[in-house]
XYZ file of C-alpha atoms in Angstrom:
699
model
C 32.676 35.675 4.894
C 32.168 31.933 5.216
C 31.499 29.583 7.925
C 30.976 25.917 8.590
C 27.208 26.793 9.202
C 25.712 29.888 7.459
C 22.282 31.527 8.223
C 21.824 33.155 5.095
C 22.576 32.070 1.867
C 22.839 33.875 -1.777
C 21.636 31.926 -4.559
C 23.798 33.163 -7.470
C 23.296 31.984 -11.186
C 25.359 32.915 -13.945
C 25.397 33.068 -17.665
C 28.310 33.680 -20.141
C 28.979 34.743 -24.033
C 28.899 31.412 -25.072
C 28.307 28.124 -24.243
C 25.942 27.871 -20.818
C 24.422 25.041 -18.998
C 26.156 21.719 -18.679
C 28.986 23.392 -21.333
C 29.448 26.119 -18.931
C 33.056 27.595 -19.232
C 34.334 25.354 -21.828
C 35.110 27.876 -24.563
C 36.447 30.460 -22.212
C 33.841 33.132 -23.262
C 33.213 35.927 -20.770
C 30.408 36.381 -18.251
C 27.630 38.652 -19.333
C 24.957 37.956 -16.738
C 24.901 37.685 -13.152
C 21.333 36.865 -11.158
C 21.261 36.192 -7.047
C 18.934 36.305 -3.608
C 19.838 36.267 -0.571
C 17.872 33.236 1.651
C 18.292 33.657 5.741
C 18.043 29.943 6.893
C 16.769 30.895 10.107
C 13.600 32.581 9.493
C 12.973 31.107 5.827
C 12.547 34.672 4.315
C 14.623 36.015 1.092
C 15.509 39.124 0.129
C 14.847 40.785 -3.034
C 15.988 39.058 -6.469
C 18.730 41.577 -8.491
C 19.483 40.880 -11.860
C 22.745 42.658 -14.271
C 24.329 42.527 -17.225
C 27.837 42.521 -17.583
C 29.852 44.318 -20.575
C 32.223 42.161 -21.646
C 35.790 43.190 -23.523
C 34.349 40.616 -26.814
C 30.796 41.657 -27.064
C 30.207 39.003 -29.630
C 27.501 36.480 -28.551
C 26.833 33.062 -30.178
C 23.780 32.655 -31.919
C 22.699 29.650 -29.185
C 23.609 32.508 -26.585
C 21.453 34.868 -28.542
C 18.740 32.506 -28.115
C 18.799 31.064 -24.945
C 19.164 34.337 -23.400
C 17.519 37.255 -24.978
C 20.603 39.276 -24.795
C 21.988 41.336 -27.556
C 25.658 43.076 -27.905
C 24.231 46.438 -28.039
C 22.140 46.163 -24.673
C 25.352 44.836 -22.841
C 27.661 47.325 -24.333
C 25.947 49.710 -21.870
C 26.394 48.150 -18.938
C 29.520 47.999 -16.340
C 32.694 45.758 -16.647
C 32.811 43.013 -14.301
C 35.098 44.385 -11.207
C 33.000 47.058 -11.269
C 29.710 44.875 -10.926
C 31.278 42.543 -8.424
C 31.907 45.592 -6.168
C 27.847 46.292 -6.399
C 27.217 42.690 -5.525
C 29.075 42.707 -2.708
C 27.442 46.476 -1.576
C 23.978 45.314 -2.299
C 24.314 41.769 -0.983
C 25.302 43.363 2.623
C 22.362 45.822 2.605
C 19.545 43.027 1.791
C 21.614 41.066 4.913
C 21.219 44.158 7.197
C 17.359 44.244 6.237
C 17.423 40.524 7.331
C 18.918 41.157 10.476
C 22.080 38.829 9.398
C 26.033 39.745 8.963
C 27.296 36.745 6.745
C 26.769 34.657 3.923
C 27.772 31.784 1.917
C 27.488 31.868 -1.538
C 24.738 28.836 -3.200
C 25.231 27.743 -7.131
C 23.751 25.252 -9.324
C 26.983 22.832 -9.762
C 30.640 23.308 -9.781
C 31.187 25.047 -13.129
C 29.815 29.020 -12.514
C 32.686 29.694 -9.888
C 35.208 27.440 -10.961
C 35.295 27.445 -14.745
C 33.883 30.751 -14.929
C 34.312 33.122 -12.489
C 37.746 32.629 -11.035
C 39.385 31.769 -14.369
C 38.309 35.198 -16.095
C 39.328 37.406 -12.491
C 42.471 35.504 -13.184
C 42.931 36.681 -16.772
C 41.743 39.857 -16.144
C 43.929 40.531 -13.063
C 41.568 41.573 -10.199
C 41.003 39.620 -7.093
C 37.373 38.456 -5.815
C 36.079 39.135 -2.590
C 36.619 36.250 0.189
C 33.088 35.128 -0.495
C 34.113 33.623 -3.613
C 36.368 31.014 -2.382
C 33.569 29.106 -0.570
C 30.140 28.093 -1.750
C 27.598 25.053 -1.463
C 26.827 23.293 -4.302
C 23.227 22.775 -4.565
C 23.561 19.654 -6.746
C 25.120 18.138 -4.216
C 23.042 19.019 -0.842
C 20.316 18.063 -2.791
C 21.940 14.938 -3.588
C 22.700 14.185 0.387
C 18.672 14.883 0.929
C 17.271 12.907 -2.314
C 20.176 10.312 -3.268
C 17.688 8.017 -5.186
C 16.727 11.194 -7.442
C 19.556 10.850 -9.899
C 23.219 11.090 -9.692
C 24.856 14.457 -9.145
C 26.250 14.676 -12.353
C 22.665 14.413 -13.991
C 20.843 16.751 -11.848
C 19.223 20.285 -13.296
C 17.403 23.125 -11.449
C 14.593 22.135 -13.240
C 15.096 18.083 -12.278
C 15.574 19.188 -8.964
C 12.785 20.823 -8.435
C 10.431 18.668 -10.417
C 11.450 16.042 -7.966
C 10.267 18.363 -4.932
C 7.108 19.172 -6.986
C 7.788 22.343 -7.245
C 6.268 24.332 -10.393
C 8.576 25.766 -12.914
C 8.162 28.292 -15.328
C 10.863 28.247 -17.776
C 9.093 30.043 -20.509
C 9.656 33.331 -18.477
C 11.777 35.398 -21.417
C 13.798 36.849 -18.388
C 16.684 34.435 -18.442
C 18.380 33.958 -15.330
C 15.501 34.770 -12.792
C 13.376 31.724 -13.008
C 16.283 29.789 -12.808
C 17.548 31.441 -9.368
C 13.755 31.206 -8.336
C 13.614 27.945 -8.773
C 16.641 27.359 -6.975
C 15.412 29.400 -3.620
C 12.621 27.482 -3.972
C 14.316 24.086 -3.809
C 16.197 24.876 -1.105
C 13.403 26.170 0.967
C 12.087 22.683 0.624
C 15.218 21.080 1.690
C 14.751 23.290 5.173
C 11.608 21.898 5.523
C 9.884 18.225 6.861
C 11.116 15.579 5.946
C 14.277 17.019 5.375
C 15.464 19.283 7.821
C 18.781 19.815 5.882
C 21.355 21.572 7.173
C 23.808 23.733 5.161
C 27.332 22.351 6.803
C 30.893 22.729 5.232
C 30.967 24.572 1.961
C 33.258 23.768 -0.797
C 35.993 26.082 -0.807
C 38.596 27.473 -3.535
C 42.310 27.444 -2.756
C 43.332 31.238 -2.673
C 46.977 29.897 -3.697
C 49.000 27.021 -5.038
C 51.000 25.447 -1.997
C 54.636 24.330 -2.878
C 56.120 21.559 -1.161
C 58.092 17.718 -1.424
C 57.268 14.906 -3.049
C 58.515 11.317 -1.740
C 58.519 8.326 -4.128
C 57.184 6.086 -1.646
C 53.364 8.552 -1.426
C 50.400 7.082 -3.032
C 49.450 9.130 -5.839
C 46.060 8.358 -7.428
C 45.959 8.069 -11.200
C 42.507 9.825 -11.301
C 43.938 12.837 -10.081
C 46.894 13.220 -12.489
C 46.640 15.991 -15.761
C 49.430 16.125 -18.133
C 49.332 19.722 -19.483
C 51.287 20.444 -22.890
C 52.414 23.508 -25.056
C 53.314 25.609 -22.026
C 55.726 28.531 -22.531
C 59.146 27.301 -21.400
C 59.606 30.044 -18.737
C 56.205 29.029 -17.022
C 56.811 28.596 -13.673
C 54.596 26.113 -10.976
C 52.419 29.756 -10.204
C 51.806 30.303 -13.964
C 50.513 26.838 -14.029
C 48.395 26.950 -10.848
C 46.917 30.527 -12.443
C 45.837 28.542 -15.167
C 44.156 26.175 -13.423
C 42.581 29.288 -11.437
C 39.476 27.723 -9.246
C 40.299 24.025 -9.411
C 42.098 23.127 -6.194
C 45.967 21.921 -6.828
C 47.562 19.333 -4.465
C 50.352 20.518 -1.999
C 53.724 20.614 -4.614
C 51.509 19.167 -7.155
C 52.655 20.870 -10.081
C 55.672 19.286 -11.945
C 57.560 20.715 -14.886
C 58.903 18.227 -17.622
C 62.431 18.317 -18.632
C 64.083 17.194 -21.350
C 67.336 15.045 -21.720
C 69.136 18.283 -21.559
C 67.813 19.452 -18.318
C 65.890 21.911 -19.859
C 61.973 22.482 -19.469
C 60.238 20.760 -22.339
C 56.708 22.811 -21.847
C 54.942 19.970 -20.482
C 53.967 19.947 -17.047
C 52.421 16.989 -14.783
C 49.485 18.175 -12.446
C 48.101 16.811 -9.724
C 44.665 17.828 -8.277
C 43.050 17.016 -4.497
C 40.608 14.849 -6.369
C 39.234 13.161 -9.196
C 36.077 15.445 -9.200
C 38.735 18.269 -9.662
C 40.754 16.659 -12.302
C 37.767 16.014 -14.720
C 37.403 19.841 -14.458
C 40.987 20.356 -15.527
C 40.500 18.438 -18.615
C 37.647 20.539 -19.657
C 40.098 23.273 -19.974
C 41.655 21.299 -23.081
C 42.980 23.787 -25.453
C 42.495 27.211 -22.842
C 45.201 29.468 -23.668
C 47.741 30.739 -21.508
C 48.622 34.276 -22.933
C 48.316 33.667 -26.403
C 49.097 29.797 -26.378
C 46.847 27.303 -26.219
C 47.509 24.259 -23.889
C 46.745 20.882 -24.144
C 45.419 19.325 -21.356
C 45.379 14.927 -21.059
C 44.949 12.392 -18.642
C 48.064 11.022 -17.003
C 48.839 8.350 -13.815
C 50.346 8.929 -10.703
C 53.235 6.645 -11.350
C 54.569 9.795 -14.090
C 53.738 12.230 -11.244
C 55.893 9.933 -9.235
C 58.693 9.483 -11.618
C 58.812 13.454 -12.310
C 58.158 15.013 -8.681
C 59.029 11.904 -6.560
C 62.336 12.067 -4.651
C 64.160 10.056 -2.213
C 67.489 12.282 -1.365
C 67.030 13.687 2.250
C 69.590 16.401 1.420
C 66.679 17.643 -1.272
C 64.013 17.029 1.456
C 65.810 19.140 3.792
C 66.173 21.973 1.620
C 62.430 21.753 0.589
C 61.301 21.566 4.077
C 61.318 25.578 4.244
C 57.689 25.383 2.939
C 56.507 28.817 0.815
C 59.340 29.823 -0.467
C 60.192 30.809 -3.644
C 62.294 28.840 -5.764
C 64.805 30.004 -7.994
C 67.586 27.873 -10.510
C 70.787 29.230 -11.543
C 72.284 27.712 -14.540
C 76.025 27.742 -15.814
C 77.693 28.408 -12.476
C 81.512 28.320 -12.303
C 82.528 24.798 -11.579
C 84.661 26.579 -8.614
C 81.546 28.532 -7.176
C 80.897 28.288 -3.357
C 78.111 29.425 -1.604
C 80.054 32.647 -0.648
C 80.195 33.289 -4.530
C 76.562 32.861 -5.223
C 75.388 35.079 -1.973
C 77.401 38.160 -3.512
C 76.746 37.439 -6.773
C 72.956 37.924 -5.222
C 73.770 40.608 -3.135
C 72.042 42.462 -0.703
C 69.400 43.298 -1.934
C 67.817 39.938 -2.361
C 68.841 37.921 0.867
C 68.935 34.248 0.626
C 66.795 32.388 3.214
C 68.848 30.449 5.636
C 71.816 31.841 3.791
C 74.239 28.379 2.583
C 71.699 26.594 4.009
C 69.470 27.987 1.438
C 71.823 26.911 -1.628
C 71.586 23.498 -3.002
C 74.334 22.700 -5.446
C 73.277 20.260 -8.152
C 76.556 17.697 -8.549
C 77.180 14.694 -10.122
C 77.850 11.157 -7.733
C 81.229 11.586 -8.070
C 80.553 14.731 -6.347
C 81.884 16.784 -9.201
C 79.206 19.967 -10.221
C 77.196 19.862 -12.359
C 76.790 24.404 -13.005
C 73.247 24.156 -11.301
C 71.808 25.526 -8.170
C 68.626 26.166 -6.350
C 68.170 29.031 -4.140
C 65.092 29.905 -1.798
C 63.693 33.155 -1.362
C 61.158 34.130 1.541
C 59.225 36.452 -0.860
C 58.157 37.327 -4.410
C 59.943 40.402 -3.613
C 63.232 39.047 -3.098
C 62.785 36.730 -6.212
C 62.000 39.456 -8.415
C 65.225 41.492 -7.506
C 67.157 37.937 -7.778
C 65.396 37.266 -11.539
C 67.180 40.857 -12.564
C 70.168 39.739 -12.328
C 69.508 36.958 -15.051
C 72.292 36.861 -17.535
C 74.786 39.035 -15.168
C 78.003 37.551 -15.208
C 79.752 35.267 -12.150
C 83.592 34.753 -12.606
C 84.114 34.967 -16.247
C 80.602 33.310 -16.877
C 76.966 34.516 -17.589
C 74.644 33.097 -15.080
C 70.519 31.941 -15.932
C 67.927 32.283 -13.413
C 64.860 30.966 -13.769
C 61.793 30.436 -11.484
C 61.718 26.838 -10.751
C 59.446 24.656 -8.503
C 59.877 21.964 -5.729
C 59.286 19.068 -8.790
C 61.973 20.210 -10.919
C 64.177 20.393 -7.685
C 63.329 16.809 -7.729
C 63.808 15.963 -10.828
C 67.506 17.614 -11.639
C 68.992 16.044 -8.722
C 67.407 12.455 -9.486
C 68.442 12.818 -13.477
C 72.065 14.125 -12.250
C 72.493 11.237 -9.709
C 71.119 8.743 -12.138
C 73.952 9.552 -14.509
C 76.877 6.878 -15.090
C 80.260 7.970 -13.796
C 81.246 6.351 -17.667
C 78.669 6.739 -19.908
C 78.040 3.304 -21.863
C 77.453 3.140 -25.255
C 76.783 0.126 -27.886
C 79.922 -2.317 -28.266
C 80.216 -2.913 -31.984
C 82.480 -0.316 -33.932
C 82.609 -1.606 -37.111
C 78.777 -3.662 -37.575
C 76.280 -0.911 -36.723
C 75.313 0.053 -40.232
C 74.389 -2.608 -42.951
C 77.456 -2.495 -45.671
C 75.134 -1.962 -48.288
C 72.316 0.385 -46.848
C 72.220 4.403 -48.583
C 69.274 7.013 -48.342
C 67.141 7.098 -51.349
C 68.088 9.314 -54.215
C 65.278 8.807 -57.168
C 62.357 10.932 -57.630
C 59.682 7.985 -57.422
C 57.223 8.975 -54.706
C 57.895 5.643 -52.729
C 58.278 7.644 -49.453
C 55.851 8.888 -46.683
C 55.972 11.702 -44.310
C 54.897 11.775 -40.977
C 54.196 14.955 -39.687
C 53.108 16.207 -36.000
C 54.362 12.770 -34.305
C 54.518 13.118 -29.966
C 57.612 14.603 -29.120
C 57.636 11.181 -27.292
C 57.184 8.836 -29.857
C 59.684 6.195 -30.951
C 60.467 3.672 -33.484
C 58.080 1.157 -31.778
C 55.024 3.784 -31.489
C 55.105 5.048 -35.583
C 55.171 0.698 -36.204
C 51.993 0.342 -34.134
C 50.744 3.383 -35.640
C 51.281 1.857 -39.335
C 49.512 -1.361 -38.791
C 49.966 -4.260 -41.088
C 51.606 -1.951 -43.343
C 55.085 -2.226 -41.700
C 55.709 -5.259 -43.859
C 55.862 -2.796 -46.839
C 58.833 -0.827 -45.115
C 62.183 -1.277 -46.930
C 64.788 -2.447 -44.746
C 66.517 0.403 -42.862
C 63.557 2.627 -44.155
C 62.615 4.632 -40.879
C 64.382 7.896 -40.439
C 63.471 10.250 -37.621
C 64.291 14.285 -38.351
C 65.460 15.895 -35.142
C 66.105 19.875 -34.722
C 69.274 21.664 -34.808
C 69.428 21.260 -30.858
C 68.971 17.565 -31.507
C 65.208 16.978 -30.757
C 62.165 15.426 -32.020
C 61.234 17.874 -34.771
C 57.592 15.886 -34.627
C 58.603 14.503 -37.963
C 59.989 11.481 -39.726
C 59.745 9.900 -43.349
C 59.669 6.231 -44.462
C 61.137 4.471 -47.182
C 57.783 1.828 -48.545
C 58.654 -0.540 -50.949
C 56.575 1.269 -53.965
C 55.010 4.284 -55.082
C 51.527 2.442 -54.702
C 52.442 1.289 -51.283
C 53.298 4.666 -49.973
C 49.948 6.182 -51.331
C 48.016 3.542 -49.797
C 49.498 3.928 -46.347
C 49.261 8.255 -46.646
C 45.468 7.632 -47.367
C 44.989 4.831 -44.878
C 46.958 6.876 -41.774
C 46.656 10.351 -42.574
C 45.100 12.155 -39.584
C 45.084 8.997 -37.440
C 45.575 9.361 -33.820
C 48.860 8.521 -31.737
C 48.944 9.194 -28.178
C 46.293 11.866 -28.027
C 47.878 13.692 -31.328
C 46.594 13.304 -34.813
C 49.190 12.885 -37.187
C 49.155 14.245 -40.798
C 50.610 11.271 -43.405
C 52.000 12.588 -46.817
C 53.493 10.991 -50.002
C 57.029 12.226 -51.230
C 59.834 11.337 -52.929
C 63.255 9.997 -51.524
C 65.196 12.960 -52.958
C 62.571 15.308 -51.008
C 63.033 13.354 -47.993
C 66.922 13.767 -48.411
C 66.472 17.470 -48.502
C 64.848 17.102 -45.352
C 67.627 15.121 -43.581
C 70.253 17.264 -44.955
C 68.807 20.363 -42.864
C 66.745 21.847 -45.610
C 62.313 21.995 -45.627
C 59.410 20.915 -47.034
C 56.479 22.451 -46.522
C 53.243 24.046 -48.523
C 54.978 27.116 -50.417
C 57.626 24.502 -51.596
C 61.101 22.729 -51.277
C 63.855 24.833 -49.747
C 67.414 23.614 -49.889
C 69.718 22.535 -46.927
C 71.706 25.735 -45.646
C 75.041 23.735 -46.607
C 74.082 24.070 -50.183
C 74.182 26.595 -52.453
C 71.068 27.402 -55.323
C 70.042 26.974 -57.650
C 72.069 24.019 -58.554
C 73.288 22.391 -55.603
C 76.018 20.639 -56.891
C 79.029 22.380 -55.897
C 80.584 23.928 -52.429
C 83.210 24.888 -50.514
C 85.752 22.428 -48.425
C 85.987 22.569 -44.823
C 85.760 19.081 -42.714
C 86.039 15.610 -44.296
C 84.630 12.310 -43.054
C 84.411 8.845 -45.048
C 81.916 8.823 -47.944
C 80.119 5.429 -46.245
C 79.401 7.645 -43.122
C 78.249 10.768 -45.259
C 76.310 8.371 -47.290
C 73.466 8.749 -44.234
C 73.052 12.146 -44.816
C 72.725 13.598 -48.615
C 72.283 11.883 -51.789
C 75.278 11.465 -53.824
C 73.719 13.298 -56.485
C 74.319 16.432 -54.142
C 77.739 16.058 -53.428
C 80.951 16.547 -55.196
C 83.236 14.359 -56.828
C 84.866 12.099 -54.091
C 88.354 11.580 -53.809
C 91.345 9.584 -52.595
C 93.258 11.479 -49.580
C 96.598 9.319 -51.110
C 97.213 6.145 -53.313
C 97.962 2.574 -51.433
C 98.524 -0.323 -52.436
C 95.090 -1.521 -51.064
C 92.482 1.064 -52.432
C 91.322 3.440 -49.406
C 87.874 4.386 -48.794
C 86.888 7.692 -50.751
C 86.110 10.835 -49.079
C 83.411 13.196 -49.350
C 83.728 17.253 -48.547
C 80.946 19.188 -46.515
C 81.185 22.883 -45.334
C 82.087 24.053 -42.353
C 78.193 24.430 -41.238
C 77.244 21.009 -42.416
C 77.205 19.630 -38.660
C 73.557 19.859 -38.416
C 73.865 16.503 -40.617
C 74.171 14.792 -37.490
C 71.042 15.654 -36.044
C 69.062 12.970 -38.495
C 69.147 9.767 -37.731
C 68.249 6.625 -39.125
C 65.956 3.904 -37.557
C 66.890 0.026 -38.361
C 63.867 -1.498 -39.085
C 63.379 -4.553 -39.850
C 66.943 -4.874 -38.501
C 69.017 -8.111 -36.364
C 68.295 -8.319 -32.793
C 71.886 -7.002 -32.307
C 71.510 -3.913 -34.120
C 70.856 -0.058 -32.283
C 67.794 1.453 -33.090
C 68.566 5.152 -31.283
C 71.308 7.378 -32.697
C 73.512 5.179 -35.568
C 77.273 6.250 -35.377
C 78.978 6.652 -38.368
C 79.757 3.703 -40.718
C 83.263 2.358 -41.096
C 84.801 2.094 -44.687
C 83.367 -1.490 -46.366
C 86.837 -2.981 -46.036
C 86.541 -3.380 -42.066
C 83.186 -5.050 -42.949
C 84.699 -7.552 -44.719
C 87.535 -8.441 -42.395
C 85.543 -8.240 -39.050
C 85.231 -11.691 -39.025
C 88.566 -12.449 -39.741
C 90.330 -9.874 -37.010
C 88.906 -7.760 -34.590
C 91.280 -4.478 -35.681
C 90.043 -1.838 -38.052
C 91.385 -0.906 -41.476
C 94.519 1.314 -41.711
C 92.754 3.360 -44.644
C 89.726 5.795 -43.487
C 89.381 3.553 -40.382
C 87.194 5.332 -37.960
C 87.267 5.216 -34.239
C 85.721 6.843 -31.836
C 86.980 8.197 -28.345
C 84.436 8.548 -25.036
C 85.445 9.553 -21.346
C 89.031 11.074 -22.046
C 90.233 14.005 -19.524
C 88.582 17.418 -20.485
C 92.138 18.891 -20.735
C 93.434 16.316 -23.173
C 94.606 18.303 -26.267
C 95.601 17.007 -29.835
C 99.151 15.776 -29.204
C 97.726 13.671 -26.449
C 95.690 11.745 -28.946
C 98.393 11.697 -31.549
C 100.579 10.205 -28.542
C 98.237 7.961 -27.472
C 98.095 6.479 -30.811
C 101.392 6.685 -31.553
C 102.434 3.156 -33.272
C 98.923 2.807 -35.373
C 99.969 4.732 -38.430
C 98.479 8.047 -37.775
C 101.046 10.279 -38.517
C 101.598 13.464 -36.454
C 101.035 15.560 -39.479
C 97.227 14.274 -40.107
C 95.799 16.805 -38.093
C 93.060 17.378 -40.380
C 91.711 13.557 -39.741
C 90.829 14.914 -36.320
C 87.723 16.481 -35.559
C 86.322 17.414 -32.009
C 82.602 16.823 -31.913
C 80.005 20.234 -31.645
C 78.129 20.489 -28.290
C 74.954 19.893 -30.456
C 76.536 16.536 -31.976
C 77.696 15.473 -28.123
C 74.348 15.943 -26.880
C 72.754 13.551 -29.223
C 75.432 10.863 -28.726
C 75.446 11.454 -25.391
C 78.873 11.736 -24.377
C 80.970 14.419 -22.457
C 83.762 14.986 -24.608
C 84.717 13.287 -27.972
C 86.978 12.952 -30.473
C 86.431 11.316 -33.742
C 89.617 10.314 -35.451
C 89.624 9.494 -39.493
């Protein structure tokens, strides 16, 4: 039991099976040793010194640990596990307190690491609760620094240096590891209680029992020295899971902000805000610690980044989140006609919503149209668990996805949709977006390089900065980003260089160079290998795998299913891999050739070309399909597309618009009613890349 002014201290020291001292807890190794002794602050008497070995799940000790502690795996195998040792610890401490005439105590440790970085994280991973006494403690280094500020900075203090400053003799040659440390700490405490210091132990450090949820305003000041970015999180992680990963460290109220990608789904990253810079620095020491089977990367972040994700200005959201300590569940895929009554009926009486209709927040576009998302409040974990069991059950004619959510995610989703324009805007040019003579590389010459392991947020500018002076050797339009089948960055990119020698030089110079806290692998490759990957194939250590749309071993002939102009098709495959092109008819003017693609080749849209070096007006994001060369030639004379093979993109169409409506719309523009094959509706993945609500491409 903690008190603002303790009559007794329990001096506690521990060691792990790995690093100890200043690196304690940095390697996630388990606790193997506990040593403690009671100190009566009033009578200045001490209890019996106790030492206990702890049996770890992994009994393998590092060489450093064996030399420092003198312990062996065989000796630890006979010890009790941590939870049993802690129960024994509590019983022995209270027995010693009764002998001294005391009833309460506060722990005292050498610094922050033992409790915050070792004991609390290990107890959390092993799913047992620590006694209340482990949630408050005195940091002997801070107490000493308060009495002797000129001795050394807090971070540089050690048990031995504190004792020597107070002229206390320390025998660190004792082979009984842990005993001399506790003895020196007890002597230091007794010296601080005497003249000239007369120190009083007030206001212990605290460890938060649980993470507190809450809203964050964009007007709030957030210290950048308190924010970190965690990356590599499982996609289903909640704010409570992240708080559990950082167990022992105090996260600020509402300080966990899960990041979402362009499609509104979690991207495996989160921004976490701690109560002070000291806690943030301890969090950085958990870089590459594990959450389950995944290791989590931890980096510094800024207050501006946190507010961008978690900050909100909506009064509706603030009112919704004003009910604190509620469990938030996100519902996705709701019918657009769903009402609060429908949601309450779907959840049922077994999981009542807090405030009923007031506990449901529908996410809408600025014009009031529903997005299919909603957030629901539950008063306890039990009700939330009951709701999560309805994941993928049917409401109307749609299955509903349910996920744990956070206050920051509510803000982020609302901010994202409220900032969405009613009619998405796109670059104006339709016919000059691609150079007329541009085509992908087809040779086997190794004049290309592959970048692997790029940060998912990396853009063209980041790649150019990464390559430095070597950017002068990049071919025009030679930077190719690789996207996955969901249209998201895959972490790969290909770059065409002016020669094989230049490609080799860049690969040697930039291999494993850092970009945004990640090292990037750089390999030399050929244009043919690059084309295979951009078409959907794979290139790895086991060799080259063809795209799924091509049939091995020749990769030459495949069934036709959809058509697009060959100038547009030239963005993706090598001409050597395509079937012969043909014209749909024979007009007076030779029309643009047409290349045939199989149905599954829609993934070819998933890769795009960066226009570098490029004119100021050229796009640098997702490229449009090219129009025929004739259009480029005539663009300066007439603001119209050529009749044969012209490509037009339509956006902002009504959702109920059909093919006949489109044909009627283009009546009189030489699109005959029987040319149904010239209308291609874009798939969901392609549409998400081009960021348009519903579109058709007319060939």
